XYZ file of C-alpha atoms in Angstrom:
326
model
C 131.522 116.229 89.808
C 129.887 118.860 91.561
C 126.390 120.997 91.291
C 127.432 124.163 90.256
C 125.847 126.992 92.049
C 126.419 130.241 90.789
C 126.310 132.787 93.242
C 122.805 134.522 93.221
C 122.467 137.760 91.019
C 121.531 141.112 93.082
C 118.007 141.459 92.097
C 116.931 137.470 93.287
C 116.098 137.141 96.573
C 117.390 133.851 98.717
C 114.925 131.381 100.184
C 114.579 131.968 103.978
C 115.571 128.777 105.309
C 116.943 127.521 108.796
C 120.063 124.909 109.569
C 117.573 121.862 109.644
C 116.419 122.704 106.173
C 119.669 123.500 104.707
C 120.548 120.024 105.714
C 117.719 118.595 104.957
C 117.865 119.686 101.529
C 121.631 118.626 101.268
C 120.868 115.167 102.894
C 117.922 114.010 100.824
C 119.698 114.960 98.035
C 122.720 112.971 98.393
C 120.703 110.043 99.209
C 118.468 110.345 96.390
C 121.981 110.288 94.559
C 122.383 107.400 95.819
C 119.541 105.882 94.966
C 119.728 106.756 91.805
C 123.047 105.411 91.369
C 121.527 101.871 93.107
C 118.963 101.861 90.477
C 121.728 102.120 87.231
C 123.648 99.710 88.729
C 120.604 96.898 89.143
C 119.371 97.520 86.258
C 122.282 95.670 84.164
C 121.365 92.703 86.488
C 117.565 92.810 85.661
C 116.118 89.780 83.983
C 112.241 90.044 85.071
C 111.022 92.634 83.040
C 108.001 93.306 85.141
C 110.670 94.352 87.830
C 112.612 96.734 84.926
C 109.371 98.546 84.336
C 108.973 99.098 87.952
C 112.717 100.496 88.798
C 112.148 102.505 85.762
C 109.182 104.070 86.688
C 110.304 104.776 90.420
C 113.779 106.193 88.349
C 111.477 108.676 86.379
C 109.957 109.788 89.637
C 113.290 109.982 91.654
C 114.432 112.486 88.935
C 111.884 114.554 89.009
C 111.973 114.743 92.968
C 115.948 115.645 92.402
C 115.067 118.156 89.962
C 113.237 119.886 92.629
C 115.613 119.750 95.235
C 118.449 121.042 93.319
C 116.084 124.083 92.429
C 115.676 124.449 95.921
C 119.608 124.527 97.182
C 120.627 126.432 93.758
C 117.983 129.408 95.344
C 119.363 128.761 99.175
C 122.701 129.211 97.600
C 124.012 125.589 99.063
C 126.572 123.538 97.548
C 125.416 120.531 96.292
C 127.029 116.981 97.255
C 128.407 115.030 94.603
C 126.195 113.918 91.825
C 125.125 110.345 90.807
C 126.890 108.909 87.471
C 125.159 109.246 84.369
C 125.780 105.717 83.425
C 126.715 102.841 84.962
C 127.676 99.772 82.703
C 129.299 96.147 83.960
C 130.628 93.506 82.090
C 130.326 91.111 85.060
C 128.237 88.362 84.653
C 124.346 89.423 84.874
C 123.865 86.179 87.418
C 125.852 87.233 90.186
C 122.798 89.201 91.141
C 119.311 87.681 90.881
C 116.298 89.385 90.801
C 114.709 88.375 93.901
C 117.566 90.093 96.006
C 117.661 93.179 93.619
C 113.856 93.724 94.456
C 114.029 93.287 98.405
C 117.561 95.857 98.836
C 114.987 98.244 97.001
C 112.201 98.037 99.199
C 115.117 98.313 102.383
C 116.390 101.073 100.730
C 112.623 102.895 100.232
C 111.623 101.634 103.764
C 114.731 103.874 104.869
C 114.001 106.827 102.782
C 110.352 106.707 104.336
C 112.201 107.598 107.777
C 114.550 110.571 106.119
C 111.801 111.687 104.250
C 109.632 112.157 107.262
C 112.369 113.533 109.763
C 113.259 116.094 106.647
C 108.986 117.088 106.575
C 108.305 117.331 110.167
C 111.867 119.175 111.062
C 111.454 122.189 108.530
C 109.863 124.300 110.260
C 110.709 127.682 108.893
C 109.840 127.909 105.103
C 106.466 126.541 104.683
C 107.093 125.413 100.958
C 110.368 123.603 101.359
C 108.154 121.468 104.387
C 105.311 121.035 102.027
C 107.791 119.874 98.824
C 108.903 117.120 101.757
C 105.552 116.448 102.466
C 104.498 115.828 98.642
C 107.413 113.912 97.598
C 107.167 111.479 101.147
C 103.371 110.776 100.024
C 104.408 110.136 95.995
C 107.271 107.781 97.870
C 104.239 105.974 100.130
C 102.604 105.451 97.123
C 104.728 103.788 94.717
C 105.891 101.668 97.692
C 102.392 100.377 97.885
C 102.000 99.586 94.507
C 105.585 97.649 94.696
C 104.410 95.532 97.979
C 102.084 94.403 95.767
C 103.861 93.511 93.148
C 106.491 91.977 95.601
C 103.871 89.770 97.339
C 102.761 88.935 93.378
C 106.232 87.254 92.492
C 106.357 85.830 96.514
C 109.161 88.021 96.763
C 108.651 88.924 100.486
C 109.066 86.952 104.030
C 106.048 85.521 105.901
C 105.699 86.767 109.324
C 104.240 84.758 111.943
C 100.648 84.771 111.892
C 98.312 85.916 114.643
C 96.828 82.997 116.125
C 93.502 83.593 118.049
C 91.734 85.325 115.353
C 87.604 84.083 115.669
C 87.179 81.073 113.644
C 84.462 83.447 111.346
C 87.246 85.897 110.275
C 88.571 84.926 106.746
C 91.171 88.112 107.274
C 94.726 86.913 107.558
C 96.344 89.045 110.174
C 100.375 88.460 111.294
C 101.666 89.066 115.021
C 103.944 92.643 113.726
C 100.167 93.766 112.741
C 98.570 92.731 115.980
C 100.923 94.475 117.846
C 100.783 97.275 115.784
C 96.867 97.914 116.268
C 97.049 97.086 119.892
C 99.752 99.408 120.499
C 98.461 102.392 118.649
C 95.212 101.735 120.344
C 97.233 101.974 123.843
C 99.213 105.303 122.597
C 95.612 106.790 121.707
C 94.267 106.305 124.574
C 97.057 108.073 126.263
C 96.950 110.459 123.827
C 93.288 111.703 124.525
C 93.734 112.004 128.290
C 96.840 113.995 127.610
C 95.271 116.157 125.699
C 91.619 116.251 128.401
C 94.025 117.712 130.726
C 95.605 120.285 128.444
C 92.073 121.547 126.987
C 91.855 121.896 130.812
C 94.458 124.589 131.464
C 94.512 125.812 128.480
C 93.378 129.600 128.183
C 94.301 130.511 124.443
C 90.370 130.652 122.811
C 92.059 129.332 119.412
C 94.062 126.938 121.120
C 91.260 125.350 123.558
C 89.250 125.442 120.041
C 92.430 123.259 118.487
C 92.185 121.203 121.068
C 88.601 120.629 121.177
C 89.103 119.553 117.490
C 91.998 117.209 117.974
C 90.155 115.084 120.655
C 86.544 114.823 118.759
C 87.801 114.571 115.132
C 91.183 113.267 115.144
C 91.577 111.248 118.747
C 88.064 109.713 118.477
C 87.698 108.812 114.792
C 91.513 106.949 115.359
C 90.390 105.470 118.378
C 87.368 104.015 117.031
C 88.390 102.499 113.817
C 91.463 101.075 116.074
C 88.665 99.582 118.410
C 86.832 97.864 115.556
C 90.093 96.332 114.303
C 91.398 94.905 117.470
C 87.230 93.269 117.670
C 86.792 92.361 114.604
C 90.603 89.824 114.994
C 89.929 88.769 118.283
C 92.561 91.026 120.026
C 92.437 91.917 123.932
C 91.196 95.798 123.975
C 92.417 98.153 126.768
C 90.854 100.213 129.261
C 89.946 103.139 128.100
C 90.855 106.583 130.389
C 88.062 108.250 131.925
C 85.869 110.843 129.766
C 85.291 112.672 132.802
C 88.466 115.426 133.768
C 87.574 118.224 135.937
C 88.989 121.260 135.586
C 91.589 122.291 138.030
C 90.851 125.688 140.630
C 94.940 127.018 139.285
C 94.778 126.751 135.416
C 98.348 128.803 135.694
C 100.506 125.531 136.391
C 100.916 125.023 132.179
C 101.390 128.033 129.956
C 99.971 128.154 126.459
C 103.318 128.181 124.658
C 104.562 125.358 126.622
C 101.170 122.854 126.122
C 101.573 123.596 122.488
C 105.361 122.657 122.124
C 104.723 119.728 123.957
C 101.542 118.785 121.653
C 104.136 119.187 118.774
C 106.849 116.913 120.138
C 104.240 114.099 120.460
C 102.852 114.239 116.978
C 106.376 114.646 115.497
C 107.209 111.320 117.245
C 103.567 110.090 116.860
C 104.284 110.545 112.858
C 107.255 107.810 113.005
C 105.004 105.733 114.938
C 102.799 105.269 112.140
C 105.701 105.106 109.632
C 107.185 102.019 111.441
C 103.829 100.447 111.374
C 103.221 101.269 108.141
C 106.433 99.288 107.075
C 105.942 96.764 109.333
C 102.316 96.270 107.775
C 102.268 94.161 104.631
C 100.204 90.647 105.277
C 96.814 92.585 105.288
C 96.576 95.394 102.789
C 93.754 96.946 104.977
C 95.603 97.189 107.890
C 98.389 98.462 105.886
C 95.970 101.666 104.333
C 95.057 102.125 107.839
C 98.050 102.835 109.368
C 99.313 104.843 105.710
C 95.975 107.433 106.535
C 96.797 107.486 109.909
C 100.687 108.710 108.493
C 99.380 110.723 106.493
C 96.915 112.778 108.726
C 99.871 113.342 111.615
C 101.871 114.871 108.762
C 99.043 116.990 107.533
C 98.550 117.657 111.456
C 102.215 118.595 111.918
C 102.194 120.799 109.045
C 99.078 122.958 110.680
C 100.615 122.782 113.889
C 103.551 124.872 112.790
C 101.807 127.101 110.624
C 99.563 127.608 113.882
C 102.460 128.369 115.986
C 104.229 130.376 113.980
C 101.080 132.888 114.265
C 101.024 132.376 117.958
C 104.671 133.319 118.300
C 104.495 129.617 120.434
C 107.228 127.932 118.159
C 110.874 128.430 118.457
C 112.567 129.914 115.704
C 115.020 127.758 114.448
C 118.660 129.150 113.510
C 118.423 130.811 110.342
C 121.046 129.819 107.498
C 122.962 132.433 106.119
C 124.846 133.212 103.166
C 128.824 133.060 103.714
């Protein structure tokens, strides 16, 4: 069956959306459908009952997030894809699936959604609210996917990665190579991340955008770089060189342009975002490390959602083509 979407009376106004967020809104749904079909199906397979009360709980939320969505197309005036069945009932024996593998294909299938939920967020760029409804419903995802890690790692439910194995003898932290990597790489990517943006602040000639700048590299870069730093010290791990502090400022500032810095500043921390987010999912040995790298999502979304709102008052960022009503 379906969504029926009556055509839009004369007196309501449609949302003012572009192509990316007209499929964005189409794609989540569907897989949300799908989801939601998943979790019907499992649960006539269920025996633990602590892992009923979680798929329940993440079903409640899933609706809700659907609920919102549909709003959202029905006022866009978009079709719907076909909706998930209402029930879902098997008389096949209740032992062909066992719990164990019923609790890992849902944390694949969330560690997946993570990915489409992010692309969705950092891609709608025209209507603020249908990037920050991505935004909210991608954090209230991160969330209950920590709270099941834990309760996978509780029933011993997920794989043990190889362990790091030159952490100091006085470190009681547990710390496995995917995480090692992780902070070591991020640490790298900084680095190259605040003498990319030395050189912009350099040419830049924008007062708000030098100022934006300025910010980025003594709040964001900095704070990231040093927590990093006192990770990869406090397990032992090899740091980098650092890039110079010291960048002078170039005689002809009229190489870059403005606009053209600031879209490439954009590009990074879009792809800087799903940095964090395979980290994130790779991260699951040391709960710290883990939080680390979910702030560290979470502040390149909330820095990707300013960045458009600044271009967009700069005139810097591409409009994206609009969707229209057949």
């Amino acid at each position: 069956m379906l969504i029926s979407l009556p055509f839009l009376n004369r007196n309501s106004k449609p949302l003012i959306i572009d192509t990316s967020e007209a499929y964005n809104l189409w794609d989540v749904l569907n897989s949300k459908y799908m989801q939601a079909d998943k979790l019907k199906l499992w649960k006539n397979y269920i025996h633990d009952r602590d892992l009923l009360g979680m798929l329940e709980t993440a079903e409640r939320e899933l609706l809700k997030s659907i609920e919102q969505i549909e709003r959202n197309l029905q006022l866009s005036g978009i079709k719907g894809p076909d909706k998930y069945k209402s029930v879902i009932k098997t008389s096949a024996n209740s032992e062909v699936l066992d719990d164990e593998t019923i609790a890992q294909d849902y944390y694949f299938f969330l560690q997946e959604m993570i990915e489409l939920m992010l692309r969705a967020a950092r891609t709608s760029t025209t209507n603020d609210q249908m990037r920050n409804m991505f935004i909210k419903q991608l954090k209230n995802m991160v969330e209950f996917i920590d709270l099941y890690v834990k309760y996978l790692k509780l029933k011993g439910w997920l794989g043990v990665p190889p362990l790091y194995k030159l952490v100091p003898k006085e470190v009681n932290d547990k710390l496995d190579t995917g995480e090692a990597y992780h902070l070591w790489n991020h640490t790298t990517y900084r680095y190259d991340n605040m003498h990319q943006t030395d050189i912009y602040h350099a040419f830049a000639h924008d007062v708000d955008f030098k100022a934006l700048l300025k910010t980025g590299m003594q709040v964001l870069l900095k704070k990231q770089i040093n927590l990093l730093e006192k990770e990869l010290e406090h397990f032992g791990i090899p740091v980098p060189k650092r890039p110079s502090s010291v960048y002078v400022t170039p005689s002809d500032t009229t190489i870059l342009d403005d606009d053209h810095m600031y879209r490439m500043i954009l590009t990074g921390i879009q792809g800087t975002a799903s940095l964090h987010a395979q980290a994130y999912k790779q991260c699951f040995t040391n709960e710290r490390i883990r939080n680390i790298f979910k702030t560290l999502l979470y502040s390149e979304i909330d820095c990707i959602d300013d960045l458009i709102k600044f271009g967009k008052i700069k005139g810097w960022l591409h409009p994206a083509p609009q969707y229209r009503l057949q």
